[in-house]
Coordinates of N, CA, C and O in Angstrom, one line a residue:
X983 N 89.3 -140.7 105.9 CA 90.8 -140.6 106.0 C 91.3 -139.3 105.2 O 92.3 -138.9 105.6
X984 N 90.7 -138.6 104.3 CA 91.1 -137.5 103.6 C 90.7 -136.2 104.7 O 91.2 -135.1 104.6
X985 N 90.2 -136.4 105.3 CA 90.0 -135.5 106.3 C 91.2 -135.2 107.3 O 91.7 -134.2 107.6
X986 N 91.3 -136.5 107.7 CA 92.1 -136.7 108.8 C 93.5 -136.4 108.1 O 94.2 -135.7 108.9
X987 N 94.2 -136.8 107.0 CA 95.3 -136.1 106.5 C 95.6 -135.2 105.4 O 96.7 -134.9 105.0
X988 N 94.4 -134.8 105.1 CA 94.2 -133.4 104.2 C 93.7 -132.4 104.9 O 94.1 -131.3 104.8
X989 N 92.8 -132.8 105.6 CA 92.2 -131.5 106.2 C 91.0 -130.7 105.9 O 90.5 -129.7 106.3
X990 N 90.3 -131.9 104.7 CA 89.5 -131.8 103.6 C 88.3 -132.2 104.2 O 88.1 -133.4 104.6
X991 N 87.3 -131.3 104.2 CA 86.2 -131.4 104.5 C 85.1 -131.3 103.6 O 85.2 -130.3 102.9
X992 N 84.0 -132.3 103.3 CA 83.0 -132.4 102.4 C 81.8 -131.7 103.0 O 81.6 -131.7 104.2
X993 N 81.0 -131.0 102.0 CA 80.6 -130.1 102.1 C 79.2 -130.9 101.5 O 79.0 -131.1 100.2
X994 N 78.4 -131.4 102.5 CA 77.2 -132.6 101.7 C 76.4 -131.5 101.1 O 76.6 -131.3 100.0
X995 N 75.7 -130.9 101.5 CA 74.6 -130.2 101.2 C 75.5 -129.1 99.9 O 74.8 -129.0 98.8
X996 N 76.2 -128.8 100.0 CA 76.3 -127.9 98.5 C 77.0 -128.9 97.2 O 77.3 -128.6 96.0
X997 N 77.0 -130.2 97.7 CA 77.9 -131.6 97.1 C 76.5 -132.3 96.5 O 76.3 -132.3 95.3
X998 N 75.8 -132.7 97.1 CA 74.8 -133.3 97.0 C 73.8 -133.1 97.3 O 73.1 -133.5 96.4
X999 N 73.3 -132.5 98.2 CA 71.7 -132.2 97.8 C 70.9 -130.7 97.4 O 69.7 -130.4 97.3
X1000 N 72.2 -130.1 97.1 CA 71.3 -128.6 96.6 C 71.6 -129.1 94.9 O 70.9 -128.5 94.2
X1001 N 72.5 -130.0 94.1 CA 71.9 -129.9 92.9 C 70.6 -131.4 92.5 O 69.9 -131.5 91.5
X1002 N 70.6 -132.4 93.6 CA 69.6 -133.4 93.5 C 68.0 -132.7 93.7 O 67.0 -133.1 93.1
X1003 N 68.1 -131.2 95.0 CA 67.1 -130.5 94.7 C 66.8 -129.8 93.2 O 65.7 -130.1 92.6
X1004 N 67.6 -129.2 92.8 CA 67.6 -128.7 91.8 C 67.7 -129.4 89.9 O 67.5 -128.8 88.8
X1005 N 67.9 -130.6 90.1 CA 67.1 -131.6 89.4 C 66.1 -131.8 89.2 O 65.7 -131.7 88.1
X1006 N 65.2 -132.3 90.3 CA 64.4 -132.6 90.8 C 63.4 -131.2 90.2 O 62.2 -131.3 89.8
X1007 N 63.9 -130.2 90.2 CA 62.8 -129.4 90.7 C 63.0 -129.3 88.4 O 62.1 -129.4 87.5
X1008 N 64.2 -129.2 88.3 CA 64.4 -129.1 86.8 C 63.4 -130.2 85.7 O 62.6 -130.0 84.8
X1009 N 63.8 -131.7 86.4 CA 63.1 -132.6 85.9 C 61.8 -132.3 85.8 O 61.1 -133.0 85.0
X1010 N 60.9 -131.3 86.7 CA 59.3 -131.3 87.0 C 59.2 -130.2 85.9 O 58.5 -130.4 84.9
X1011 N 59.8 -129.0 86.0 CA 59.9 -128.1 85.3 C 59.8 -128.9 83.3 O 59.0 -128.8 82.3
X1012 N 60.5 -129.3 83.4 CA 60.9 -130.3 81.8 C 59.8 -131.1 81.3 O 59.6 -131.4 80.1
X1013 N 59.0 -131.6 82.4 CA 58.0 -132.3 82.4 C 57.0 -131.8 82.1 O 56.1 -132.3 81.4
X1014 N 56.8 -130.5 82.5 CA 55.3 -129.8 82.4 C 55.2 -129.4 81.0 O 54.3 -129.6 80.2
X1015 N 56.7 -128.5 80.7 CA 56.5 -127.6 79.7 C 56.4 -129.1 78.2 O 55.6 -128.8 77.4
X1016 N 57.0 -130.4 78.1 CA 56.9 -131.2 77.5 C 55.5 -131.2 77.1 O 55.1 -131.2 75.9
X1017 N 54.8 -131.2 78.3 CA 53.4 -132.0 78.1 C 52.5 -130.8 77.6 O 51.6 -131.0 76.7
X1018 N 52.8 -129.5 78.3 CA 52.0 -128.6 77.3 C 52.1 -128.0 75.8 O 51.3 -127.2 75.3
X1019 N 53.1 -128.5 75.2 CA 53.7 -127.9 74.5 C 53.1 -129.5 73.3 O 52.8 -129.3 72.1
X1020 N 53.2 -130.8 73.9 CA 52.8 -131.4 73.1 C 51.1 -131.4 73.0 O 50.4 -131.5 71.9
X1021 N 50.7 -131.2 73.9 CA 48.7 -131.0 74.0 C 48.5 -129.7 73.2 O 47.4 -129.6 72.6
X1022 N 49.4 -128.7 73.1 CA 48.8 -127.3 72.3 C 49.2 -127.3 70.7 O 48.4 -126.7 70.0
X1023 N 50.5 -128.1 70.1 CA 51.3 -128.0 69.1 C 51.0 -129.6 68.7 O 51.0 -129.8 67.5
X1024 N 50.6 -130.4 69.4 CA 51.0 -132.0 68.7 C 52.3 -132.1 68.4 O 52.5 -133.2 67.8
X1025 N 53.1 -131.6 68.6 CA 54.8 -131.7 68.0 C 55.4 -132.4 69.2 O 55.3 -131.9 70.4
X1026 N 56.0 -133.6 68.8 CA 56.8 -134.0 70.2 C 57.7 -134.1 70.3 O 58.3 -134.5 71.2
X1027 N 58.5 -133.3 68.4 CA 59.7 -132.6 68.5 C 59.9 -130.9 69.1 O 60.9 -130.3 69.5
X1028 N 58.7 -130.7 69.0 CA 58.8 -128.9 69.4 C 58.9 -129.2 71.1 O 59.8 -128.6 71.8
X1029 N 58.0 -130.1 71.7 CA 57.9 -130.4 73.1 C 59.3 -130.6 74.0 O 59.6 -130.3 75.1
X1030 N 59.8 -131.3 72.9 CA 61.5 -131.9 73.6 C 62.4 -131.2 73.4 O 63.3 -131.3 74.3
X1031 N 62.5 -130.1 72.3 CA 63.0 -128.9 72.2 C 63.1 -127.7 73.2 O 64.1 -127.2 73.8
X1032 N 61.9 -127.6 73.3 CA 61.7 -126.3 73.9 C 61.9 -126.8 75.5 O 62.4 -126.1 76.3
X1033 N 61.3 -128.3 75.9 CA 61.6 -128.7 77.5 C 63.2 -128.6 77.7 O 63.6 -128.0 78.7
X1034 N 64.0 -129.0 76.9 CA 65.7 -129.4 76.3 C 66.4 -128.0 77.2 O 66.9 -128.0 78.3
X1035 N 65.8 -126.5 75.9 CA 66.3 -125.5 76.5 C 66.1 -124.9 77.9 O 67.1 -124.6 78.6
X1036 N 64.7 -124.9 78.2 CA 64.1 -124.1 79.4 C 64.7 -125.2 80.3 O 65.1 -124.5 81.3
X1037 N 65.1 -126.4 80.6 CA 65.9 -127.5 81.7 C 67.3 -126.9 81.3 O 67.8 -126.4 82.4
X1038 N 68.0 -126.7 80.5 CA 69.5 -126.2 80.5 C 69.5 -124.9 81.5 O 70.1 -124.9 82.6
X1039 N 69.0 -123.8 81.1 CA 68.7 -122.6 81.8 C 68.1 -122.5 83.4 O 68.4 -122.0 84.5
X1040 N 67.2 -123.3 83.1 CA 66.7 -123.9 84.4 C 67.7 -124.0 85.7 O 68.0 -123.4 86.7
X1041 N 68.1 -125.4 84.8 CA 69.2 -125.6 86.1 C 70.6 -124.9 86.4 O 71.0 -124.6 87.6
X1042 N 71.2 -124.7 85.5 CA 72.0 -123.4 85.5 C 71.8 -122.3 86.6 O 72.7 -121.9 87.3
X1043 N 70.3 -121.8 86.6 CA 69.8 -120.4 87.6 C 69.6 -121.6 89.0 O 70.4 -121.5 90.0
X1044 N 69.0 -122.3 88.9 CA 68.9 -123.0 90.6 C 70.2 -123.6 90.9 O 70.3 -123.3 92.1
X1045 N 70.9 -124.0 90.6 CA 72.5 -124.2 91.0 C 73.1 -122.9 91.7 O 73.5 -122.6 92.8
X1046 N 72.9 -122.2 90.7 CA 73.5 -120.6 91.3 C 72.8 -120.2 92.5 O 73.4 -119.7 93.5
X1047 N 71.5 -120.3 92.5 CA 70.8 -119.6 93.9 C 71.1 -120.6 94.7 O 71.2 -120.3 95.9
X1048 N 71.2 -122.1 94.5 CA 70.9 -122.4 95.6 C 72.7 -122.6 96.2 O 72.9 -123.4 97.1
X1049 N 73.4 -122.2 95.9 CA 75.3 -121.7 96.0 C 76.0 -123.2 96.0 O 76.8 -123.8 96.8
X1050 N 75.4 -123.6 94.7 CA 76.7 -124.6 94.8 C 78.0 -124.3 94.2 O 78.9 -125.0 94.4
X1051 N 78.0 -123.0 93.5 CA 79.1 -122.4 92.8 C 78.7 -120.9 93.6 O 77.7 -120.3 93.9
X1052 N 80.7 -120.8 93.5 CA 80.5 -119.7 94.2 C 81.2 -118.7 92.6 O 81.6 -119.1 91.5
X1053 N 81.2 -117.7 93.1 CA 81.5 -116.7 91.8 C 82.7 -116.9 91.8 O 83.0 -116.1 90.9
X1054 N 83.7 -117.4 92.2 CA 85.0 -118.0 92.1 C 85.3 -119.2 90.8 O 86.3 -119.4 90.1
X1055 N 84.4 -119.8 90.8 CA 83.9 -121.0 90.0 C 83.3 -121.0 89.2 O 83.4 -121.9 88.3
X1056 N 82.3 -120.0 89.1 CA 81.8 -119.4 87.9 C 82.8 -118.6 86.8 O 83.0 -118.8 85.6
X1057 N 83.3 -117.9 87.5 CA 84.8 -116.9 87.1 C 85.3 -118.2 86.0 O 85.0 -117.8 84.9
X1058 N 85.8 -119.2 85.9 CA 86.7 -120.3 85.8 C 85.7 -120.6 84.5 O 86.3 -120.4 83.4
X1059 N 84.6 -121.0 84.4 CA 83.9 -121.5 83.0 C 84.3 -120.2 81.9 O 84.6 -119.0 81.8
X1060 N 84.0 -121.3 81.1 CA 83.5 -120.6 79.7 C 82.5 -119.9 80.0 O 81.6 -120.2 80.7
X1061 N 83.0 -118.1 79.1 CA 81.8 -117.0 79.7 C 81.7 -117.0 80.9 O 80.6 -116.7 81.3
X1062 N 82.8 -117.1 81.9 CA 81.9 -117.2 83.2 C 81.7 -115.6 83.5 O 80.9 -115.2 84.4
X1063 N 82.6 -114.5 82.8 CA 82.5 -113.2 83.4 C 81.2 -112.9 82.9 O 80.6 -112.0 83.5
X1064 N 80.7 -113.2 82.2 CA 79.5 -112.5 81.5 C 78.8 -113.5 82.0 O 77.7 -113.0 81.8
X1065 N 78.7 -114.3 82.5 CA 77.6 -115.0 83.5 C 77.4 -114.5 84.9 O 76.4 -114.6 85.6
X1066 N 78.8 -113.8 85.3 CA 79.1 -113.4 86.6 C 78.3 -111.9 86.4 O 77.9 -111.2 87.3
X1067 N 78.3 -111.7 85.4 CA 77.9 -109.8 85.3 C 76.5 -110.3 85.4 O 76.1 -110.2 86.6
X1068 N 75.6 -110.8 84.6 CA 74.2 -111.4 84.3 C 73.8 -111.9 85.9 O 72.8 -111.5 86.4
X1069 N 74.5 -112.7 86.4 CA 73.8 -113.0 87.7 C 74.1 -111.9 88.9 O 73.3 -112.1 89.8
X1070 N 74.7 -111.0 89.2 CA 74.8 -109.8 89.7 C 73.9 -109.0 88.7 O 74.1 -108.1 89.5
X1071 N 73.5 -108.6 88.0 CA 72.4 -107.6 87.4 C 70.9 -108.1 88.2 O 70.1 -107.3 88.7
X1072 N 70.7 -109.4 88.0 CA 69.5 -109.7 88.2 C 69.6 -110.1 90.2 O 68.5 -110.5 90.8
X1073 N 70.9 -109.9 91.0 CA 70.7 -109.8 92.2 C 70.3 -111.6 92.5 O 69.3 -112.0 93.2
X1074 N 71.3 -112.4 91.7 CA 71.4 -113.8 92.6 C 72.3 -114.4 92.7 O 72.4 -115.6 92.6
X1075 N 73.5 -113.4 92.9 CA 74.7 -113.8 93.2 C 75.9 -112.7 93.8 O 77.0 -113.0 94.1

């Protein structure tokens, strides 16, 4: 019905499955670095730490490539110009 009297169209794949990919791919990413980090250090505070950061960053960069935000939306966050300069330097946005 929002369709029909808005005019409003859902956009599934940049709504829903490019950040469940990008979860998905974050969660495995979080997982690995967890487990090596606890087998090399024994720390399973250093493990949860360092998985914590590299998954924030992580998904942050696969969101952007994979365009669920457009630099319009980016523009609008906190920092987003200096995010917007950073992902044009490195050529993924």
């Amino acid at each position: 019905s929002m369709e029909k009297y808005l005019g409003y169209k859902q956009h599934y794949v940049q709504t829903f499955i490019s950040p469940i990919i990008a979860s998905l791919m974050m969660g495995f990413a979080s997982w690995i670095i967890y487990q090596g980090t606890v087998v090399i250090t024994r720390s399973d505070l250093l493990g949860v730490l360092l998985a914590f950061c590299v998954a924030v960053a992580l998904y942050m960069l696969l969101v952007i490539i994979f365009g669920v935000f457009s630099e319009e939306e980016l523009l609008g966050l906190p920092m987003g110009e200096r995010l917007v300069s950073i992902c044009k330097k490195i050529h993924i946005l």
